[in-house]
Amino acid sequence: QAEAPVSRGGQVQVALTSFFALFAIVGLALYGLPFFYDHMVNEFGWSRAQVTSGNALSKLIVGPLFGFFAGWVVDRFGPRRLMLVGIILAGVALIGLGNMNALWMFYFFYLLNALGYVCAGPLPNQVLLSRWFDKSRGKAMGFAYLGIGIGGFLVFQISALLIHYFGWRYALSALGVLIVIIAFPLAFFVRDSPTATSYKSSGPVKTEPIGWVLGSPRFYLLLIGSMCSIGAVGGTNQHLKLLLASDLHFSDQQVANIASLVLVSSLVGRLLMGWLADHLPKKYVMLLIYLIVAAGISLLFFASVPGAIYLFAIVFGIGLGGDYMIIPLMAAELYGVAIMGRVMGVVLTADSVSEGQPVAVLGLKVHVLTPGTTFNLSTRTAFVSSLIPTKE
């Protein structure tokens, strides 16, 4: 594959396809759904644990069951077919969530959304980009991942506007339709690889074994690093709207502005970290990203201090921008692109379990200290006691 001439026009088409696929599947669907949580709590009387567990349980179920299988399908048949299925699933999921009236329906459509994420989200797009790009892979990945940031920025503004005029149900259904309109046509016409015009004509590709990867100690270092980072950013994103709206009493528009600032800052992070990954050892870029993410999340302890939440949005957003794309860049460098689908399928499975744990296992209550509160022994005792899960 490396010896075959790669069309510049084909590379542009692939980059745009991944950009808009990630724009729709991650930017609109993944980042957009938590914006509706408080409306579901208010209308149905559900608890925070119930609405946030939709993402957690779906990732815990779908990731282990379908993550590696999706990677195998990508390696054997190419990413295009899987992306088409995933785009339809994600669109149907949001339309269903906008028309549900029972908790079981909430969980069912969230499962469909998780399937859409596995089939059409980062996994197939990472493989698609890695097949088409070599020396400029970091910049290509950074550009494609801009779709997540731009989609996430726009979804908060669009959702706030649609909710104001039409209600949250029509807003969520409209997002589902938008996902299909934006992503499906581009994915339909994209080529899986620069070396074959169609997997349908050439037949399934013979896959290589990955046993040597699973026997490599550095693979598990990569896996653990990914689990920790994705668990951190995923848990933060899932609870941010509830923290700002319910605990700090921000309006929908204020929350939209802060969440949008996170995603705008992530644009800087994606481009910067993609450029750095092409010019510096990727492990150092990875360490930098993780330090930025940790520093950003720590600022939430001071969320009630004026201005601190905006500093959080900028710092966390920059780290978030690089977090999701550094793992596939490292995996492609270590193991090549021939087995990348299955390698990232294993990583995706582990990430799904990790991302679900902050909600599914802990179910913590978040307490924000007001300015001037002395964090003494009694305050610490009350704070720690609040972290113990209750029957609710």
mmCIF file of C-alpha atoms in Angstrom:
data_model
loop_
_atom_site.group_PDB
_atom_site.id
_atom_site.type_symbol
_atom_site.label_atom_id
_atom_site.label_comp_id
_atom_site.label_asym_id
_atom_site.label_seq_id
_atom_site.Cartn_x
_atom_site.Cartn_y
_atom_site.Cartn_z
ATOM 1 C CA GLN A 1 0.000 0.000 0.000
ATOM 2 C CA ALA A 2 2.853 2.384 0.788
ATOM 3 C CA GLU A 3 4.298 1.905 -2.713
ATOM 4 C CA ALA A 4 1.066 2.716 -4.546
ATOM 5 C CA PRO A 5 0.584 6.322 -5.716
ATOM 6 C CA VAL A 6 -1.891 8.182 -3.554
ATOM 7 C CA SER A 7 -4.243 10.639 -5.211
ATOM 8 C CA ARG A 8 -4.218 14.110 -3.688
ATOM 9 C CA GLY A 9 -7.882 14.482 -4.551
ATOM 10 C CA GLY A 10 -8.610 11.181 -2.834
ATOM 11 C CA GLN A 11 -6.831 12.373 0.294
ATOM 12 C CA VAL A 12 -8.901 15.551 0.328
ATOM 13 C CA GLN A 13 -12.097 13.524 -0.073
ATOM 14 C CA VAL A 14 -11.108 11.197 2.772
ATOM 15 C CA ALA A 15 -10.190 14.090 5.065
ATOM 16 C CA LEU A 16 -13.534 15.798 4.398
ATOM 17 C CA THR A 17 -15.458 12.555 4.882
ATOM 18 C CA SER A 18 -13.838 11.932 8.260
ATOM 19 C CA PHE A 19 -14.288 15.583 9.216
ATOM 20 C CA PHE A 20 -18.050 15.522 8.653
ATOM 21 C CA ALA A 21 -18.504 12.004 10.020
ATOM 22 C CA LEU A 22 -16.842 13.010 13.288
ATOM 23 C CA PHE A 23 -18.725 16.328 13.149
ATOM 24 C CA ALA A 24 -22.016 14.418 13.152
ATOM 25 C CA ILE A 25 -21.361 11.247 15.169
ATOM 26 C CA VAL A 26 -19.205 12.745 17.925
ATOM 27 C CA GLY A 27 -19.787 16.494 17.760
ATOM 28 C CA LEU A 28 -23.571 16.458 17.385
ATOM 29 C CA ALA A 29 -24.569 13.127 18.956
ATOM 30 C CA LEU A 30 -22.012 12.417 21.686
ATOM 31 C CA TYR A 31 -21.448 15.968 22.909
ATOM 32 C CA GLY A 32 -24.985 17.130 22.202
ATOM 33 C CA LEU A 33 -26.912 14.554 24.235
ATOM 34 C CA PRO A 34 -25.762 15.655 27.731
ATOM 35 C CA PHE A 35 -27.160 19.115 26.954
ATOM 36 C CA PHE A 36 -30.650 17.587 27.172
ATOM 37 C CA TYR A 37 -30.194 15.706 30.454
ATOM 38 C CA ASP A 38 -31.663 18.365 32.751
ATOM 39 C CA HIS A 39 -34.773 18.638 30.548
ATOM 40 C CA MET A 40 -35.297 14.882 30.863
ATOM 41 C CA VAL A 41 -34.866 15.090 34.634
ATOM 42 C CA ASN A 42 -37.416 17.906 34.853
ATOM 43 C CA GLU A 43 -40.028 16.313 32.569
ATOM 44 C CA PHE A 44 -39.855 12.684 33.672
ATOM 45 C CA GLY A 45 -38.688 13.102 37.275
ATOM 46 C CA TRP A 46 -35.705 10.825 36.685
ATOM 47 C CA SER A 47 -32.616 11.074 38.877
ATOM 48 C CA ARG A 48 -29.220 12.270 37.703
ATOM 49 C CA ALA A 49 -27.924 8.730 38.007
ATOM 50 C CA GLN A 50 -30.612 7.452 35.635
ATOM 51 C CA VAL A 51 -29.989 9.959 32.842
ATOM 52 C CA THR A 52 -26.194 9.817 33.045
ATOM 53 C CA SER A 53 -26.220 6.022 33.238
ATOM 54 C CA GLY A 54 -27.649 5.885 29.714
ATOM 55 C CA ASN A 55 -24.229 6.674 28.280
ATOM 56 C CA ALA A 56 -22.428 4.599 30.899
ATOM 57 C CA LEU A 57 -24.470 1.420 30.495
ATOM 58 C CA SER A 58 -24.541 1.635 26.701
ATOM 59 C CA LYS A 59 -20.744 1.961 26.582
ATOM 60 C CA LEU A 60 -20.329 -0.896 29.071
ATOM 61 C CA ILE A 61 -22.545 -3.152 26.955
ATOM 62 C CA VAL A 62 -21.730 -2.108 23.391
ATOM 63 C CA GLY A 63 -17.981 -1.604 23.820
ATOM 64 C CA PRO A 64 -17.076 -5.102 25.055
ATOM 65 C CA LEU A 65 -19.601 -6.834 22.772
ATOM 66 C CA PHE A 66 -18.945 -4.977 19.521
ATOM 67 C CA GLY A 67 -15.650 -3.076 19.842
ATOM 68 C CA PHE A 68 -13.265 -5.810 18.691
ATOM 69 C CA PHE A 69 -15.797 -7.121 16.153
ATOM 70 C CA ALA A 70 -16.044 -3.650 14.594
ATOM 71 C CA GLY A 71 -12.259 -3.523 14.340
ATOM 72 C CA TRP A 72 -12.206 -6.932 12.640
ATOM 73 C CA VAL A 73 -14.858 -5.805 10.137
ATOM 74 C CA VAL A 74 -12.850 -2.664 9.336
ATOM 75 C CA ASP A 75 -9.644 -4.651 8.750
ATOM 76 C CA ARG A 76 -11.378 -7.267 6.611
ATOM 77 C CA PHE A 77 -14.008 -5.318 4.659
ATOM 78 C CA GLY A 78 -12.910 -1.687 5.000
ATOM 79 C CA PRO A 79 -14.370 1.154 7.084
ATOM 80 C CA ARG A 80 -16.923 2.497 4.567
ATOM 81 C CA ARG A 81 -19.691 -0.094 5.034
ATOM 82 C CA LEU A 82 -19.479 0.052 8.801
ATOM 83 C CA MET A 83 -19.646 3.862 8.727
ATOM 84 C CA LEU A 84 -22.846 3.835 6.667
ATOM 85 C CA VAL A 85 -24.554 1.548 9.175
ATOM 86 C CA GLY A 86 -23.332 3.614 12.109
ATOM 87 C CA ILE A 87 -24.557 6.904 10.664
ATOM 88 C CA ILE A 88 -28.078 5.506 10.248
ATOM 89 C CA LEU A 89 -28.051 4.081 13.788
ATOM 90 C CA ALA A 90 -26.908 7.375 15.306
ATOM 91 C CA GLY A 91 -29.579 9.339 13.449
ATOM 92 C CA VAL A 92 -32.357 6.932 14.432
ATOM 93 C CA ALA A 93 -31.138 6.975 18.037
ATOM 94 C CA LEU A 94 -31.497 10.740 18.417
ATOM 95 C CA ILE A 95 -34.874 10.776 16.708
ATOM 96 C CA GLY A 96 -35.995 7.994 19.065
ATOM 97 C CA LEU A 97 -34.704 9.820 22.129
ATOM 98 C CA GLY A 98 -36.648 12.882 21.047
ATOM 99 C CA ASN A 99 -39.887 10.884 20.937
ATOM 100 C CA MET A 100 -39.481 8.535 23.929
ATOM 101 C CA ASN A 101 -41.820 8.461 26.923
ATOM 102 C CA ALA A 102 -40.390 5.688 29.121
ATOM 103 C CA LEU A 103 -37.078 4.859 30.761
ATOM 104 C CA TRP A 104 -36.648 1.596 28.854
ATOM 105 C CA MET A 105 -36.937 3.536 25.610
ATOM 106 C CA PHE A 106 -34.247 5.921 26.843
ATOM 107 C CA TYR A 107 -31.846 3.042 27.438
ATOM 108 C CA PHE A 108 -32.744 1.303 24.166
ATOM 109 C CA PHE A 109 -32.084 4.344 21.971
ATOM 110 C CA TYR A 110 -28.939 5.160 23.923
ATOM 111 C CA LEU A 111 -27.716 1.662 23.041
ATOM 112 C CA LEU A 112 -28.372 2.443 19.366
ATOM 113 C CA ASN A 113 -26.435 5.673 19.751
ATOM 114 C CA ALA A 114 -23.492 3.798 21.247
ATOM 115 C CA LEU A 115 -23.593 1.337 18.338
ATOM 116 C CA GLY A 116 -23.558 4.264 15.938
ATOM 117 C CA TYR A 117 -20.515 5.668 17.718
ATOM 118 C CA VAL A 118 -18.645 2.359 17.476
ATOM 119 C CA CYS A 119 -19.541 1.830 13.798
ATOM 120 C CA ALA A 120 -19.107 5.361 12.436
ATOM 121 C CA GLY A 121 -17.129 7.274 15.058
ATOM 122 C CA PRO A 122 -13.390 7.478 15.706
ATOM 123 C CA LEU A 123 -12.548 3.791 15.069
ATOM 124 C CA PRO A 124 -13.311 3.516 11.310
ATOM 125 C CA ASN A 125 -12.195 7.080 10.660
ATOM 126 C CA GLN A 126 -8.841 6.495 12.332
ATOM 127 C CA VAL A 127 -8.243 3.483 10.100
ATOM 128 C CA LEU A 128 -9.453 5.311 7.000
ATOM 129 C CA LEU A 129 -7.112 8.251 7.617
ATOM 130 C CA SER A 130 -4.166 6.004 8.492
ATOM 131 C CA ARG A 131 -4.548 4.122 5.198
ATOM 132 C CA TRP A 132 -4.585 7.280 3.109
ATOM 133 C CA PHE A 133 -1.954 9.340 4.946
ATOM 134 C CA ASP A 134 1.586 8.522 6.020
ATOM 135 C CA LYS A 135 4.043 11.366 6.726
ATOM 136 C CA SER A 136 1.290 13.937 7.251
ATOM 137 C CA ARG A 137 -0.906 11.562 9.251
ATOM 138 C CA GLY A 138 -0.871 13.762 12.363
ATOM 139 C CA LYS A 139 -2.014 16.872 10.497
ATOM 140 C CA ALA A 140 -4.680 14.886 8.633
ATOM 141 C CA MET A 141 -5.961 13.415 11.891
ATOM 142 C CA GLY A 142 -5.910 16.861 13.482
ATOM 143 C CA PHE A 143 -7.934 18.344 10.619
ATOM 144 C CA ALA A 144 -10.510 15.537 10.679
ATOM 145 C CA TYR A 145 -10.866 15.844 14.436
ATOM 146 C CA LEU A 146 -11.642 19.525 14.019
ATOM 147 C CA GLY A 147 -15.061 18.234 13.009
ATOM 148 C CA ILE A 148 -15.640 17.123 16.592
ATOM 149 C CA GLY A 149 -14.793 20.539 17.976
ATOM 150 C CA ILE A 150 -16.803 22.480 15.427
ATOM 151 C CA GLY A 151 -19.742 20.089 15.702
ATOM 152 C CA GLY A 152 -19.641 20.282 19.485
ATOM 153 C CA PHE A 153 -19.472 24.075 19.392
ATOM 154 C CA LEU A 154 -22.417 24.349 17.021
ATOM 155 C CA VAL A 155 -24.589 21.710 18.692
ATOM 156 C CA PHE A 156 -24.815 23.675 21.933
ATOM 157 C CA GLN A 157 -25.808 26.866 20.147
ATOM 158 C CA ILE A 158 -28.211 25.100 17.787
ATOM 159 C CA SER A 159 -29.755 23.068 20.623
ATOM 160 C CA ALA A 160 -30.253 26.112 22.857
ATOM 161 C CA LEU A 161 -31.977 27.944 19.992
ATOM 162 C CA LEU A 162 -34.182 24.999 18.976
ATOM 163 C CA ILE A 163 -35.150 24.251 22.578
ATOM 164 C CA HIS A 164 -36.149 27.870 23.101
ATOM 165 C CA TYR A 165 -38.510 27.904 20.105
ATOM 166 C CA PHE A 166 -39.651 24.285 19.703
ATOM 167 C CA GLY A 167 -38.839 22.382 22.906
ATOM 168 C CA TRP A 168 -36.186 19.782 23.630
ATOM 169 C CA ARG A 169 -37.991 16.907 21.886
ATOM 170 C CA TYR A 170 -38.113 18.545 18.447
ATOM 171 C CA ALA A 171 -34.573 19.822 18.936
ATOM 172 C CA LEU A 172 -33.232 16.321 19.572
ATOM 173 C CA SER A 173 -35.144 14.838 16.627
ATOM 174 C CA ALA A 174 -33.834 17.580 14.341
ATOM 175 C CA LEU A 175 -30.259 16.719 15.340
ATOM 176 C CA GLY A 176 -30.882 13.084 14.385
ATOM 177 C CA VAL A 177 -32.053 14.056 10.904
ATOM 178 C CA LEU A 178 -29.107 16.443 10.534
ATOM 179 C CA ILE A 179 -26.610 13.662 11.316
ATOM 180 C CA VAL A 180 -27.825 11.518 8.421
ATOM 181 C CA ILE A 181 -28.002 14.428 5.953
ATOM 182 C CA ILE A 182 -24.462 15.593 6.725
ATOM 183 C CA ALA A 183 -22.506 12.351 7.053
ATOM 184 C CA PHE A 184 -24.192 9.670 4.920
ATOM 185 C CA PRO A 185 -23.610 11.043 1.375
ATOM 186 C CA LEU A 186 -19.860 11.601 1.895
ATOM 187 C CA ALA A 187 -19.350 8.180 3.472
ATOM 188 C CA PHE A 188 -21.272 6.528 0.638
ATOM 189 C CA PHE A 189 -18.815 7.723 -2.031
ATOM 190 C CA VAL A 190 -15.501 7.442 -0.151
ATOM 191 C CA ARG A 191 -12.962 4.720 -1.011
ATOM 192 C CA ASP A 192 -11.729 2.404 1.726
ATOM 193 C CA SER A 193 -8.126 2.412 0.566
ATOM 194 C CA PRO A 194 -5.934 4.132 -2.038
ATOM 195 C CA THR A 195 -4.997 0.690 -3.436
ATOM 196 C CA ALA A 196 -8.484 -0.622 -4.255
ATOM 197 C CA THR A 197 -11.437 1.128 -5.831
ATOM 198 C CA SER A 198 -13.902 -1.132 -4.076
ATOM 199 C CA TYR A 199 -13.826 -3.842 -1.463
ATOM 200 C CA LYS A 200 -16.896 -5.252 -3.124
ATOM 201 C CA SER A 201 -14.993 -5.962 -6.329
ATOM 202 C CA SER A 202 -11.777 -7.163 -4.728
ATOM 203 C CA GLY A 203 -13.429 -9.253 -2.021
ATOM 204 C CA PRO A 204 -12.567 -9.445 1.674
ATOM 205 C CA VAL A 205 -8.988 -8.708 2.590
ATOM 206 C CA LYS A 206 -6.979 -11.436 4.267
ATOM 207 C CA THR A 207 -6.239 -10.183 7.775
ATOM 208 C CA GLU A 208 -3.018 -10.621 9.708
ATOM 209 C CA PRO A 209 -2.938 -12.160 13.221
ATOM 210 C CA ILE A 210 -2.529 -9.749 16.134
ATOM 211 C CA GLY A 211 -1.320 -12.232 18.749
ATOM 212 C CA TRP A 212 2.126 -10.609 18.769
ATOM 213 C CA VAL A 213 0.500 -7.262 19.642
ATOM 214 C CA LEU A 214 -1.370 -8.734 22.615
ATOM 215 C CA GLY A 215 1.908 -10.237 23.836
ATOM 216 C CA SER A 216 3.662 -6.863 23.799
ATOM 217 C CA PRO A 217 3.977 -5.111 27.210
ATOM 218 C CA ARG A 218 3.885 -1.672 25.589
ATOM 219 C CA PHE A 219 0.424 -2.427 24.176
ATOM 220 C CA TYR A 220 -0.950 -2.642 27.715
ATOM 221 C CA LEU A 221 0.754 0.622 28.641
ATOM 222 C CA LEU A 222 -1.023 2.183 25.665
ATOM 223 C CA LEU A 223 -4.297 0.548 26.735
ATOM 224 C CA ILE A 224 -4.092 1.732 30.347
ATOM 225 C CA GLY A 225 -3.158 5.255 29.296
ATOM 226 C CA SER A 226 -6.124 5.395 26.955
ATOM 227 C CA MET A 227 -8.520 4.030 29.594
ATOM 228 C CA CYS A 228 -7.445 6.613 32.168
ATOM 229 C CA SER A 229 -7.611 9.572 29.796
ATOM 230 C CA ILE A 230 -10.908 8.657 28.106
ATOM 231 C CA GLY A 231 -12.501 7.866 31.459
ATOM 232 C CA ALA A 232 -11.480 11.301 32.724
ATOM 233 C CA VAL A 233 -12.666 13.371 29.769
ATOM 234 C CA GLY A 234 -15.784 11.243 29.223
ATOM 235 C CA GLY A 235 -16.902 11.519 32.836
ATOM 236 C CA THR A 236 -16.299 15.270 32.799
ATOM 237 C CA ASN A 237 -18.296 15.826 29.610
ATOM 238 C CA GLN A 238 -21.228 13.719 30.816
ATOM 239 C CA HIS A 239 -21.611 15.654 34.081
ATOM 240 C CA LEU A 240 -20.724 19.177 32.969
ATOM 241 C CA LYS A 241 -24.262 20.290 32.054
ATOM 242 C CA LEU A 242 -25.720 18.964 35.315
ATOM 243 C CA LEU A 243 -22.963 20.646 37.324
ATOM 244 C CA LEU A 244 -23.453 24.010 35.660
ATOM 245 C CA ALA A 245 -27.255 23.961 35.393
ATOM 246 C CA SER A 246 -28.280 22.233 38.619
ATOM 247 C CA ASP A 247 -25.485 23.122 41.054
ATOM 248 C CA LEU A 248 -24.308 26.498 39.774
ATOM 249 C CA HIS A 249 -27.738 27.492 38.364
ATOM 250 C CA PHE A 250 -26.495 28.638 34.971
ATOM 251 C CA SER A 251 -29.055 29.203 32.215
ATOM 252 C CA ASP A 252 -29.134 27.052 29.077
ATOM 253 C CA GLN A 253 -27.476 29.834 27.100
ATOM 254 C CA GLN A 254 -24.709 30.270 29.690
ATOM 255 C CA VAL A 255 -24.057 26.528 29.702
ATOM 256 C CA ALA A 256 -24.030 26.538 25.904
ATOM 257 C CA ASN A 257 -21.444 29.339 25.893
ATOM 258 C CA ILE A 258 -19.139 27.524 28.324
ATOM 259 C CA ALA A 259 -19.475 24.175 26.568
ATOM 260 C CA SER A 260 -18.854 25.914 23.253
ATOM 261 C CA LEU A 261 -15.696 27.513 24.668
ATOM 262 C CA VAL A 262 -14.476 24.023 25.585
ATOM 263 C CA LEU A 263 -14.992 22.835 22.021
ATOM 264 C CA VAL A 264 -13.501 25.974 20.446
ATOM 265 C CA SER A 265 -10.409 25.499 22.616
ATOM 266 C CA SER A 266 -10.297 21.875 21.489
ATOM 267 C CA LEU A 267 -9.801 23.099 17.912
ATOM 268 C CA VAL A 268 -6.527 24.663 19.003
ATOM 269 C CA GLY A 269 -5.595 21.454 20.811
ATOM 270 C CA ARG A 270 -6.296 19.237 17.800
ATOM 271 C CA LEU A 271 -4.240 21.298 15.370
ATOM 272 C CA LEU A 272 -1.424 21.923 17.827
ATOM 273 C CA MET A 273 -1.119 18.324 19.010
ATOM 274 C CA GLY A 274 -1.443 16.980 15.474
ATOM 275 C CA TRP A 275 1.418 19.225 14.357
ATOM 276 C CA LEU A 276 3.535 18.283 17.371
ATOM 277 C CA ALA A 277 2.905 14.571 16.734
ATOM 278 C CA ASP A 278 4.398 14.952 13.249
ATOM 279 C CA HIS A 279 7.550 16.694 14.564
ATOM 280 C CA LEU A 280 8.210 15.278 18.055
ATOM 281 C CA PRO A 281 8.213 11.774 19.601
ATOM 282 C CA LYS A 282 4.568 10.928 20.111
ATOM 283 C CA LYS A 283 5.032 9.681 23.665
ATOM 284 C CA TYR A 284 6.091 13.165 24.785
ATOM 285 C CA VAL A 285 3.098 14.693 23.044
ATOM 286 C CA MET A 286 0.908 12.124 24.819
ATOM 287 C CA LEU A 287 2.348 13.057 28.215
ATOM 288 C CA LEU A 288 1.748 16.750 27.510
ATOM 289 C CA ILE A 289 -1.880 16.100 26.575
ATOM 290 C CA TYR A 290 -2.551 14.091 29.730
ATOM 291 C CA LEU A 291 -0.991 16.759 31.960
ATOM 292 C CA ILE A 292 -3.177 19.440 30.349
ATOM 293 C CA VAL A 293 -6.330 17.331 30.816
ATOM 294 C CA ALA A 294 -5.509 16.707 34.502
ATOM 295 C CA ALA A 295 -4.829 20.397 35.105
ATOM 296 C CA GLY A 296 -8.083 21.408 33.410
ATOM 297 C CA ILE A 297 -10.289 18.994 35.357
ATOM 298 C CA SER A 298 -8.680 20.110 38.633
ATOM 299 C CA LEU A 299 -9.971 23.627 37.991
ATOM 300 C CA LEU A 300 -13.539 22.357 38.511
ATOM 301 C CA PHE A 301 -12.816 22.278 42.239
ATOM 302 C CA PHE A 302 -12.912 26.089 42.005
ATOM 303 C CA ALA A 303 -15.935 26.278 39.717
ATOM 304 C CA SER A 304 -17.770 28.686 42.026
ATOM 305 C CA VAL A 305 -14.917 31.213 41.916
ATOM 306 C CA PRO A 306 -15.713 33.944 39.342
ATOM 307 C CA GLY A 307 -13.907 33.317 36.060
ATOM 308 C CA ALA A 308 -12.543 29.894 37.027
ATOM 309 C CA ILE A 309 -15.058 28.010 34.906
ATOM 310 C CA TYR A 310 -13.875 29.849 31.793
ATOM 311 C CA LEU A 311 -10.254 29.047 32.564
ATOM 312 C CA PHE A 312 -11.327 25.425 32.942
ATOM 313 C CA ALA A 313 -13.054 25.540 29.547
ATOM 314 C CA ILE A 314 -9.897 26.782 27.798
ATOM 315 C CA VAL A 315 -7.378 24.467 29.487
ATOM 316 C CA PHE A 316 -9.595 21.369 29.416
ATOM 317 C CA GLY A 317 -10.597 22.070 25.822
ATOM 318 C CA ILE A 318 -6.982 22.157 24.629
ATOM 319 C CA GLY A 319 -6.274 18.836 26.333
ATOM 320 C CA LEU A 320 -9.538 17.352 25.052
ATOM 321 C CA GLY A 321 -8.566 18.276 21.504
ATOM 322 C CA GLY A 322 -5.483 16.088 21.574
ATOM 323 C CA ASP A 323 -6.750 13.341 23.846
ATOM 324 C CA TYR A 324 -8.882 11.316 21.427
ATOM 325 C CA MET A 325 -6.466 11.389 18.496
ATOM 326 C CA ILE A 326 -3.088 10.699 20.118
ATOM 327 C CA ILE A 327 -3.855 7.013 20.775
ATOM 328 C CA PRO A 328 -4.525 6.052 17.125
ATOM 329 C CA LEU A 329 -1.441 8.002 16.050
ATOM 330 C CA MET A 330 0.657 6.066 18.546
ATOM 331 C CA ALA A 331 -0.977 2.755 17.576
ATOM 332 C CA ALA A 332 -0.327 3.330 13.868
ATOM 333 C CA GLU A 333 3.321 4.112 14.592
ATOM 334 C CA LEU A 334 3.809 1.024 16.762
ATOM 335 C CA TYR A 335 1.815 -1.588 14.849
ATOM 336 C CA GLY A 336 1.136 -0.257 11.333
ATOM 337 C CA VAL A 337 -2.209 0.102 9.559
ATOM 338 C CA ALA A 338 -2.847 -3.499 8.448
ATOM 339 C CA ILE A 339 -4.154 -4.545 11.880
ATOM 340 C CA MET A 340 -5.056 -1.130 13.218
ATOM 341 C CA GLY A 341 -8.793 -1.801 13.164
ATOM 342 C CA ARG A 342 -8.508 -4.699 15.588
ATOM 343 C CA VAL A 343 -5.915 -2.947 17.734
ATOM 344 C CA MET A 344 -8.169 0.085 18.121
ATOM 345 C CA GLY A 345 -11.144 -2.249 18.598
ATOM 346 C CA VAL A 346 -9.470 -3.638 21.721
ATOM 347 C CA VAL A 347 -8.653 -0.105 22.864
ATOM 348 C CA LEU A 348 -12.237 1.006 22.188
ATOM 349 C CA THR A 349 -13.567 -1.887 24.265
ATOM 350 C CA ALA A 350 -11.365 -0.921 27.211
ATOM 351 C CA ASP A 351 -12.223 2.761 26.793
ATOM 352 C CA SER A 352 -15.945 1.992 26.854
ATOM 353 C CA VAL A 353 -15.607 0.193 30.179
ATOM 354 C CA SER A 354 -13.461 3.008 31.554
ATOM 355 C CA GLU A 355 -15.806 5.770 30.424
ATOM 356 C CA GLY A 356 -18.785 4.038 31.985
ATOM 357 C CA GLN A 357 -17.227 3.577 35.405
ATOM 358 C CA PRO A 358 -17.473 7.179 36.718
ATOM 359 C CA VAL A 359 -21.255 6.980 36.361
ATOM 360 C CA ALA A 360 -22.190 3.310 36.600
ATOM 361 C CA VAL A 361 -20.082 2.424 39.649
ATOM 362 C CA LEU A 362 -19.719 5.578 41.687
ATOM 363 C CA GLY A 363 -22.946 7.549 41.173
ATOM 364 C CA LEU A 364 -21.364 10.404 43.107
ATOM 365 C CA LYS A 365 -23.065 13.583 44.244
ATOM 366 C CA VAL A 366 -21.166 16.735 43.261
ATOM 367 C CA HIS A 367 -20.890 19.470 45.887
ATOM 368 C CA VAL A 368 -19.531 22.888 44.949
ATOM 369 C CA LEU A 369 -18.026 24.954 47.735
ATOM 370 C CA THR A 370 -19.099 28.571 47.750
ATOM 371 C CA PRO A 371 -16.448 31.329 47.920
ATOM 372 C CA GLY A 372 -15.228 31.871 51.447
ATOM 373 C CA THR A 373 -15.936 28.332 52.623
ATOM 374 C CA THR A 374 -13.220 27.065 54.938
ATOM 375 C CA PHE A 375 -12.234 23.550 53.960
ATOM 376 C CA ASN A 376 -11.662 22.418 57.535
ATOM 377 C CA LEU A 377 -12.059 19.015 59.193
ATOM 378 C CA SER A 378 -15.844 19.202 59.474
ATOM 379 C CA THR A 379 -16.201 20.413 55.885
ATOM 380 C CA ARG A 380 -13.955 17.650 54.616
ATOM 381 C CA THR A 381 -15.910 15.063 56.587
ATOM 382 C CA ALA A 382 -19.201 16.268 55.129
ATOM 383 C CA PHE A 383 -17.734 16.353 51.643
ATOM 384 C CA VAL A 384 -16.321 12.831 51.833
ATOM 385 C CA SER A 385 -19.555 11.528 53.351
ATOM 386 C CA SER A 386 -21.460 12.967 50.397
ATOM 387 C CA LEU A 387 -19.385 10.821 48.052
ATOM 388 C CA ILE A 388 -20.719 7.589 49.558
ATOM 389 C CA PRO A 389 -23.424 6.284 47.184
ATOM 390 C CA THR A 390 -26.923 6.319 48.673
ATOM 391 C CA LYS A 391 -29.818 4.021 47.897
ATOM 392 C CA GLU A 392 -31.121 6.673 45.530
#
